[in-house]
Coordinates of C-alpha atoms in Angstrom, one line a residue:
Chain A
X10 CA 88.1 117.9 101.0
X11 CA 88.8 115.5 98.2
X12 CA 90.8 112.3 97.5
X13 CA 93.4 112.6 95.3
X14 CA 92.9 115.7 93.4
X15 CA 90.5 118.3 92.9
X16 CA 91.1 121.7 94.6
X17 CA 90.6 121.3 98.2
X18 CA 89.8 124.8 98.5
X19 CA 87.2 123.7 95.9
X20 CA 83.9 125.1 96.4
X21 CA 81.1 122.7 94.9
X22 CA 78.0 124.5 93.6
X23 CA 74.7 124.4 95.6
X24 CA 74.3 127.8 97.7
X25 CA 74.7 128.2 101.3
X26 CA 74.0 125.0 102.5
X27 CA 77.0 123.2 100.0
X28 CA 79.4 126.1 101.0
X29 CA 78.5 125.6 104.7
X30 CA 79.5 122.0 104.3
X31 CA 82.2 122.6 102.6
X32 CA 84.1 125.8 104.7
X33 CA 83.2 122.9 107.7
X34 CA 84.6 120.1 106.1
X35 CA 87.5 121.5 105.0
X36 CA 88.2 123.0 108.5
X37 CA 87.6 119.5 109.7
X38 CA 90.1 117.7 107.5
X39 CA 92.9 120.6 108.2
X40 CA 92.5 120.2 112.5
X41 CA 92.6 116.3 111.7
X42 CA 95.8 116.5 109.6
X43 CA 97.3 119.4 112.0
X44 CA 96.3 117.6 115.4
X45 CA 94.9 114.2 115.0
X46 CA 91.7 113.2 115.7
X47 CA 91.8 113.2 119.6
X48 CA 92.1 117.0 119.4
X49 CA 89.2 117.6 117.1
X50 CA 86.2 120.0 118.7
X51 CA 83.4 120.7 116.8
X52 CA 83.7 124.6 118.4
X53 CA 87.2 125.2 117.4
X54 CA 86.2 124.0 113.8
X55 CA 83.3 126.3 113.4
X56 CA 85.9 128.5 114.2
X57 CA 88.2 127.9 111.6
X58 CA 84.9 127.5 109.9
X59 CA 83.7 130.6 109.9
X60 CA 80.4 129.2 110.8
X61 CA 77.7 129.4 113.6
X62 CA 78.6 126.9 116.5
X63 CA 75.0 125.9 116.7
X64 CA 75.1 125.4 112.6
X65 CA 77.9 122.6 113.3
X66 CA 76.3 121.2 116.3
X67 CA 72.7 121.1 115.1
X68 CA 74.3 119.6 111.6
X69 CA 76.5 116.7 112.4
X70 CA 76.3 116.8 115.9
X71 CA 79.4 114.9 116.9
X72 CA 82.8 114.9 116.0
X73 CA 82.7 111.2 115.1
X74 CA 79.1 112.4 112.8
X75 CA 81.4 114.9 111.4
X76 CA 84.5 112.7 110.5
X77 CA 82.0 110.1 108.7
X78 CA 80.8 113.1 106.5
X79 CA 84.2 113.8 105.7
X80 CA 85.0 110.5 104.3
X81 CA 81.6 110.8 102.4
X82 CA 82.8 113.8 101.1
X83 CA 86.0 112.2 100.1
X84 CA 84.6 109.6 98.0
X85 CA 82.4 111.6 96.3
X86 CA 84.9 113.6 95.3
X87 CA 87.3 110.7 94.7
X88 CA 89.0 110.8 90.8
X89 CA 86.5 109.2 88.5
X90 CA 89.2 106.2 87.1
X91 CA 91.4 106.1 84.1
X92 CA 91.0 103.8 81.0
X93 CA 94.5 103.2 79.7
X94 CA 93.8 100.1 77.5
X95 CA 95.7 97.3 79.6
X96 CA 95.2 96.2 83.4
X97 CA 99.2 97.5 84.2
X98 CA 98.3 101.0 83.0
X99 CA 95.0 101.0 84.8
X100 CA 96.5 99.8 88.2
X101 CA 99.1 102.3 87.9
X102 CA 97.0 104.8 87.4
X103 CA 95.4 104.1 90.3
X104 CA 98.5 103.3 92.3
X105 CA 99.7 106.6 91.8
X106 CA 96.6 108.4 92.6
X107 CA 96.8 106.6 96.3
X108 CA 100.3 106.8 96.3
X109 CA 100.6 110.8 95.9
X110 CA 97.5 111.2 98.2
X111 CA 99.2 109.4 101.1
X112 CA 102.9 111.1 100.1
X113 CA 101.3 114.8 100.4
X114 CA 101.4 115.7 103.7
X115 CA 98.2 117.6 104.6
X116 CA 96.4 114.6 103.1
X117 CA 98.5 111.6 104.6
X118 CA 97.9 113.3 107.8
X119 CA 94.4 113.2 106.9
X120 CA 94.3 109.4 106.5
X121 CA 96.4 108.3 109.3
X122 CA 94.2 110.4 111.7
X123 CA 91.3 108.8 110.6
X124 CA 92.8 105.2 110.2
X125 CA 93.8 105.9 114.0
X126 CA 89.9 107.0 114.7
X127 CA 88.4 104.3 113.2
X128 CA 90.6 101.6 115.5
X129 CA 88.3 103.0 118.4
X130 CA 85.7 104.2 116.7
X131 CA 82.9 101.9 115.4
X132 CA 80.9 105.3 113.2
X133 CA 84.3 106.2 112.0
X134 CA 85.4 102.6 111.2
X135 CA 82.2 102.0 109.0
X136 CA 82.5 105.5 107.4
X137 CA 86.3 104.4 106.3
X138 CA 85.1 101.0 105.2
X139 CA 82.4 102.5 103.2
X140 CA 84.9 105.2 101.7
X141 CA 87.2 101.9 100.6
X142 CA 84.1 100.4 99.4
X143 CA 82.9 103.2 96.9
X144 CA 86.9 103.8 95.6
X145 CA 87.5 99.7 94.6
X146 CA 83.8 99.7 93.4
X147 CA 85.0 102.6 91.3
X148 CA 88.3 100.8 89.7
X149 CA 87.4 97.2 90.2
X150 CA 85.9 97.4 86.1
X151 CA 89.3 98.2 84.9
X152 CA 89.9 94.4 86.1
X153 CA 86.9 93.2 84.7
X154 CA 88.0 94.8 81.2
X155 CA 91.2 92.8 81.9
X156 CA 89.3 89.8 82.0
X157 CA 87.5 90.6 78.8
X158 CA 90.7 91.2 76.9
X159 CA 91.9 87.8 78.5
X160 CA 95.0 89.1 80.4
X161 CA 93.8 87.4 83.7
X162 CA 91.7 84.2 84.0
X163 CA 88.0 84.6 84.4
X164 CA 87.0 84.3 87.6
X165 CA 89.4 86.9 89.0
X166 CA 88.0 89.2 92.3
X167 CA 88.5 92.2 90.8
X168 CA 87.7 94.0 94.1
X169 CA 90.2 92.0 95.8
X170 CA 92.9 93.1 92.7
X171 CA 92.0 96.9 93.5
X172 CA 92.4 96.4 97.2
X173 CA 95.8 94.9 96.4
X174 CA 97.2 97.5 95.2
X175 CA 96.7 99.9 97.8
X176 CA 97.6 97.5 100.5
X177 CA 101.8 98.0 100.0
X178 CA 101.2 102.1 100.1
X179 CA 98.9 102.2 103.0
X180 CA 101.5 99.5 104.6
X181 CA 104.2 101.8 104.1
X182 CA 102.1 105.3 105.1
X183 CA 101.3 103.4 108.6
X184 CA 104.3 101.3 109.3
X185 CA 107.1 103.9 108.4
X186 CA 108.7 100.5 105.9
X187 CA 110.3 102.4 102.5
X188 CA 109.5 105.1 100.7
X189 CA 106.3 106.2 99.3
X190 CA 107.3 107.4 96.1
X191 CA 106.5 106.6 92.6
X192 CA 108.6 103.9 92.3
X193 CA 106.4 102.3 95.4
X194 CA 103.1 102.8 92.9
X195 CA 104.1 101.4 90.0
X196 CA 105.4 97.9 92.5
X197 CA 102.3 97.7 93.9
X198 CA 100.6 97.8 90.2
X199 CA 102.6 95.3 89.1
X200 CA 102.5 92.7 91.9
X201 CA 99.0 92.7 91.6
X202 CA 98.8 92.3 87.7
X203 CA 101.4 89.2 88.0
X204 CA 99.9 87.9 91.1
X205 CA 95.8 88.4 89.1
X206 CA 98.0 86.6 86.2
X207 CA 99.1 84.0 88.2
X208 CA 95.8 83.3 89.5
X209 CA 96.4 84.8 93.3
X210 CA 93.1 86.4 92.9
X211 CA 90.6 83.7 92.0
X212 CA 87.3 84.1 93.6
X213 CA 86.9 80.0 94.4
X214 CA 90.7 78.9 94.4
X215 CA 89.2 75.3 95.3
X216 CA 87.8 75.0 91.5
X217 CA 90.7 75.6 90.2
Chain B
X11 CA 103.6 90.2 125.9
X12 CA 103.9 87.4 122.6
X13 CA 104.1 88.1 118.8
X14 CA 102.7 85.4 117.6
X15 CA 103.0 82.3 119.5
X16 CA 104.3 82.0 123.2
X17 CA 102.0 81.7 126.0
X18 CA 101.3 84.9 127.0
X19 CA 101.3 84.4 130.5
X20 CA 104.8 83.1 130.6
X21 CA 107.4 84.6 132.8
X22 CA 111.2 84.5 131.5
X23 CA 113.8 83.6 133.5
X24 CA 115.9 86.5 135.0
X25 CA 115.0 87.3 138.4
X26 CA 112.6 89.4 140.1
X27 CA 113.5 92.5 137.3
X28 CA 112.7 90.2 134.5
X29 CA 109.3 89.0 136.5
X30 CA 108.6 92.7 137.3
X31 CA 109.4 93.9 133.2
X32 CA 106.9 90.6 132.2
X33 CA 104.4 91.8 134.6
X34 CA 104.6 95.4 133.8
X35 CA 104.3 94.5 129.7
X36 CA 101.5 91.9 129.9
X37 CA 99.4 94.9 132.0
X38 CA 100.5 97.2 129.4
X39 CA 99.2 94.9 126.6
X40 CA 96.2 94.1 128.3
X41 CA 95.6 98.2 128.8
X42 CA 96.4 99.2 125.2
X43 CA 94.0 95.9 123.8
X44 CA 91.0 96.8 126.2
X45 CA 91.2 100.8 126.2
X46 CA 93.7 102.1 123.2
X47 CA 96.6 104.2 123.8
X48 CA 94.8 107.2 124.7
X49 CA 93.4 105.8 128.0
X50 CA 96.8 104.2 128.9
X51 CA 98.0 105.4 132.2
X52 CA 101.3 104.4 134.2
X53 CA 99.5 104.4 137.4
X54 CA 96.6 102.1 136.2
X55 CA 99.4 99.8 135.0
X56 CA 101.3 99.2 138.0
X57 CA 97.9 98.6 139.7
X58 CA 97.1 95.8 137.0
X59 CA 100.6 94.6 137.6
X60 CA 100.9 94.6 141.3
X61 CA 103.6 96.5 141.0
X62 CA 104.8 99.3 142.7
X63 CA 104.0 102.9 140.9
X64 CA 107.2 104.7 141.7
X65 CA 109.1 101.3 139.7
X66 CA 106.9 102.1 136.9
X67 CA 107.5 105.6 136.7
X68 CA 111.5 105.0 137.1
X69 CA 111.9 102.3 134.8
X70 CA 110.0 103.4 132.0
X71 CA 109.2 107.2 132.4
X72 CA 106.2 107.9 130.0
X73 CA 103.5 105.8 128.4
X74 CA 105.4 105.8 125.2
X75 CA 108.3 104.8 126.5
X76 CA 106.8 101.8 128.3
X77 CA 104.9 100.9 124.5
X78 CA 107.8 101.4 123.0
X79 CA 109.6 98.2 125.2
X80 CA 106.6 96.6 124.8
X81 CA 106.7 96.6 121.2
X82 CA 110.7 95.4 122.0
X83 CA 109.7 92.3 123.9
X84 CA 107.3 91.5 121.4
X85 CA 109.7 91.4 118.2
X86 CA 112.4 89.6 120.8
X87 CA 109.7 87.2 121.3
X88 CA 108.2 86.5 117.9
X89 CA 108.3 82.8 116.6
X90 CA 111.6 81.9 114.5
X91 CA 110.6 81.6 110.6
X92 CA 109.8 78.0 109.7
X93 CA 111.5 76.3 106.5
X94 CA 109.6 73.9 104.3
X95 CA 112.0 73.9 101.3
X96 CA 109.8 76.3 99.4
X97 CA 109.3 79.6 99.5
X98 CA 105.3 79.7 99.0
X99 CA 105.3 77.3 102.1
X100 CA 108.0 79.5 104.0
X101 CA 105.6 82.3 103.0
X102 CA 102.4 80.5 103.9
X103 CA 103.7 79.9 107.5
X104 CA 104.9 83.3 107.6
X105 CA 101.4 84.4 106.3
X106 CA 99.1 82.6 108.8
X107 CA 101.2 83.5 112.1
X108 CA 100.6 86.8 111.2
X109 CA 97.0 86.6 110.2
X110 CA 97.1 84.6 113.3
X111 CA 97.7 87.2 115.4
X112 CA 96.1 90.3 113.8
X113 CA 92.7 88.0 114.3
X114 CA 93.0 87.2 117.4
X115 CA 91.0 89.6 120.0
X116 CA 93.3 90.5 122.0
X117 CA 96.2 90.6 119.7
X118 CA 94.7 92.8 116.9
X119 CA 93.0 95.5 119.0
X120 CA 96.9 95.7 120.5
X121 CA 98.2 96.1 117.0
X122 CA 95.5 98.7 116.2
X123 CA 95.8 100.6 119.1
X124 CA 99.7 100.6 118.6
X125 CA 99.4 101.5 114.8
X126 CA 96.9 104.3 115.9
X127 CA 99.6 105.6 118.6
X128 CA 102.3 105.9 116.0
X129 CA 100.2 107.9 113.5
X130 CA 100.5 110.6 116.7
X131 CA 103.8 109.8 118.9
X132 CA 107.3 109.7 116.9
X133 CA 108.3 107.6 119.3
X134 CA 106.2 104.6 119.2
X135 CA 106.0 105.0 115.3
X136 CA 110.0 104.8 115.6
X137 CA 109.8 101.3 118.1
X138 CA 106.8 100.2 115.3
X139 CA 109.0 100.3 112.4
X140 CA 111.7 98.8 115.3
X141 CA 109.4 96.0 115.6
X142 CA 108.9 95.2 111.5
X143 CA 111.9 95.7 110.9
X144 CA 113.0 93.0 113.1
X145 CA 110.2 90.6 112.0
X146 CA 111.5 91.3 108.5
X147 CA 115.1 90.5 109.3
X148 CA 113.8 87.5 111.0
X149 CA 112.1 85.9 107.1
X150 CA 114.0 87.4 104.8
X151 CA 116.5 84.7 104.6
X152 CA 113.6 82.6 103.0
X153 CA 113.6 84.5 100.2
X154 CA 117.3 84.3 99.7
X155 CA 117.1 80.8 99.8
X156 CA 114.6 80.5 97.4
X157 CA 117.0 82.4 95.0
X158 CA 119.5 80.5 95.4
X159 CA 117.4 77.2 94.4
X160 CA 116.0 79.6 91.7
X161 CA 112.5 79.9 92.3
X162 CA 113.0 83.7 92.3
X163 CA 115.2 85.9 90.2
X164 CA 118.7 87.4 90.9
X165 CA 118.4 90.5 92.6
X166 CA 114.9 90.1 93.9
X167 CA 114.1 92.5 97.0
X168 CA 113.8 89.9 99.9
X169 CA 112.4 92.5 102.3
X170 CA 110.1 93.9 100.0
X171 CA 108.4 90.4 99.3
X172 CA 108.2 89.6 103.2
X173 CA 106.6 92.9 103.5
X174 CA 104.3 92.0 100.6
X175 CA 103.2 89.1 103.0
X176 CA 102.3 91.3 105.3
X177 CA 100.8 94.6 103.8
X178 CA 97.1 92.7 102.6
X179 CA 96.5 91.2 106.2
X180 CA 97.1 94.9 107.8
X181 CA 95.1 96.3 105.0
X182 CA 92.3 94.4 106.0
X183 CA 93.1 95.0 109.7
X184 CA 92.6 98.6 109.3
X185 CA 90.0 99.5 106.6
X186 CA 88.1 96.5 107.7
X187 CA 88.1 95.2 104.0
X188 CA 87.6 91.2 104.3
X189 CA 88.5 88.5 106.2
X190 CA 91.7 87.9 108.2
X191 CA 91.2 84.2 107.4
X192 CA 93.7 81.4 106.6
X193 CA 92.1 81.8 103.1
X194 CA 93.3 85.7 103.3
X195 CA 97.1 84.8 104.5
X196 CA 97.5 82.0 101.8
X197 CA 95.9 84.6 99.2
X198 CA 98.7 86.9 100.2
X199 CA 101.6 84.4 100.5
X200 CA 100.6 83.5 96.8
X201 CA 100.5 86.6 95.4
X202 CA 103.7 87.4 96.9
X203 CA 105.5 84.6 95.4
X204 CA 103.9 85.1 91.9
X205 CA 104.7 88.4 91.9
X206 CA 108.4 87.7 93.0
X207 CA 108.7 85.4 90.4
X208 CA 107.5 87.8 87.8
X209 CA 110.2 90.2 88.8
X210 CA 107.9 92.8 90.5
X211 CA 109.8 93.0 93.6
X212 CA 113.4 92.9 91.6
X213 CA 115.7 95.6 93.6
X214 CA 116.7 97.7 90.6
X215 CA 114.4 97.3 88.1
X216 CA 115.8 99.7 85.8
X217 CA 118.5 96.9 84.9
X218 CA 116.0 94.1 83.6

């Protein structure tokens, strides 16, 4: 189950307890994109699993306990970050990553089920906020490096730079508004290079 | 059943079948913002409404159908754009009613719960994307204007940069990623006009 990438039919190392978790995970994430998440049954996915019923229940217990180790699962296996050698390249690095995620169907499924979850769901809600969490922690030192080089002023948020430019494609995935194609990516990279250049993004605006 | 602004509670003129369609909405809203979509129930609304079940059922048929005229009255109702003879205050204003609305209780658990629908029911995402496209039509003209004084380039995208407003406040919405503060909605207005300026949101980009 990853985040823009590896092989979902991926097997990590680790013996029968990793390939447990991930035949269950993986049958998780494909009843979520196929059905949504007010369909999801922890029975019919040890099905699909190939599992014991009592391995599933005794493990995560819950559909919601299940869903939140699925967005672990996710970010662990999120794309480490590119280095391109200038903020633009970065961000569109990262841009596209998101941007073909959301576009592919099984895995856009994926994330508007769970966006959907987490609106009703408080354990689902913090497992997709965490998930966001460990992804900008993951690119926000490309915007640091920025800073270093001096192509945006110091005191940038770089978090709040990263979280920029996913907010365009994720705006698009859930409110139907354009396209999310390439062309969509590379926008939403450079809006939020020439709005961190501009100064959009300082942490205490008030100083400035 | 207000975007943004109007009294909730106010009744339009129109008769009793106006009355009854206010009625009918405001239960609705009140439904989707306390329960979500997947407890909403025609029955239960016409109860809420005082209004008779078999009027429900003939006027609007199905839940979606009913959240689809909600999400109608709401983009008929939405606040006219404000002018302030720039566009990062016409953006600003623009900014803060929506930030307005996505943080208020019973507004934002309406939008979420709508947003969470349309991930599942073609329907309502069709009377979603309805709904912003109408609130789009409604501000683009600001961005026109602030061509024509030249703030913005030729040929920029004046949809695109109203949904630019837009996209970091419903980011934060759903992945719960910061405040939906007045700091959040000028943060976005800003980086929306910097970025138009900068040519990010120019229509075909291949030409500059």
């Amino acid at each position: 189950m990853a985040f823009e990438g590896a092989d979902p039919g991926t097997v990590r190392p680790g013996g029968r307890t990793a390939r447990v978790r991930a035949s269950v995970l993986r049958a998780a994430g494909d009843a979520l994109a196929e059905h949504g998440f007010a369909h999801l049954d922890l029975a019919d996915i040890a099905r699909r699993a190939e599992v014991g019923k009592t391995t599933v229940y005794r493990r995560w217990g819950t559909v919601t306990g299940l869903v939140a180790d699925l967005l672990l699962d996710m970010a662990e296996q999120s794309l480490p970050r590119t280095e391109t050698g200038s903020l633009l390249g970065d961000l569109k690095a990262n841009a596209r990553l998101v941007q073909r995620t959301l576009a592919d169907p099984r895995q856009g499924a994926l994330f508007k089920a769970v966006i959907a979850a987490a609106t009703c769901e408080a354990k689902t809600a913090q497992a997709l906020h965490r998930f966001y969490d460990i992804r900008v922690e993951e690119w926000a030192p490309c915007v640091q490096q920025a800073i270093d080089r001096g192509e945006v002023p110091e005191g940038t948020d770089a978090h709040e730079v990263i979280r920029a430019v996913s907010a365009p494609l994720y705006y698009r995935l859930l409110t139907g508004s354009g396209h999310l194609d390439e062309a969509a990516a590379d926008q939403a990279a450079e809006a939020a290079v020439a709005a961190a250049r501009a100064g959009a993004y300082l942490i205490d605006r008030s100083e400035c």
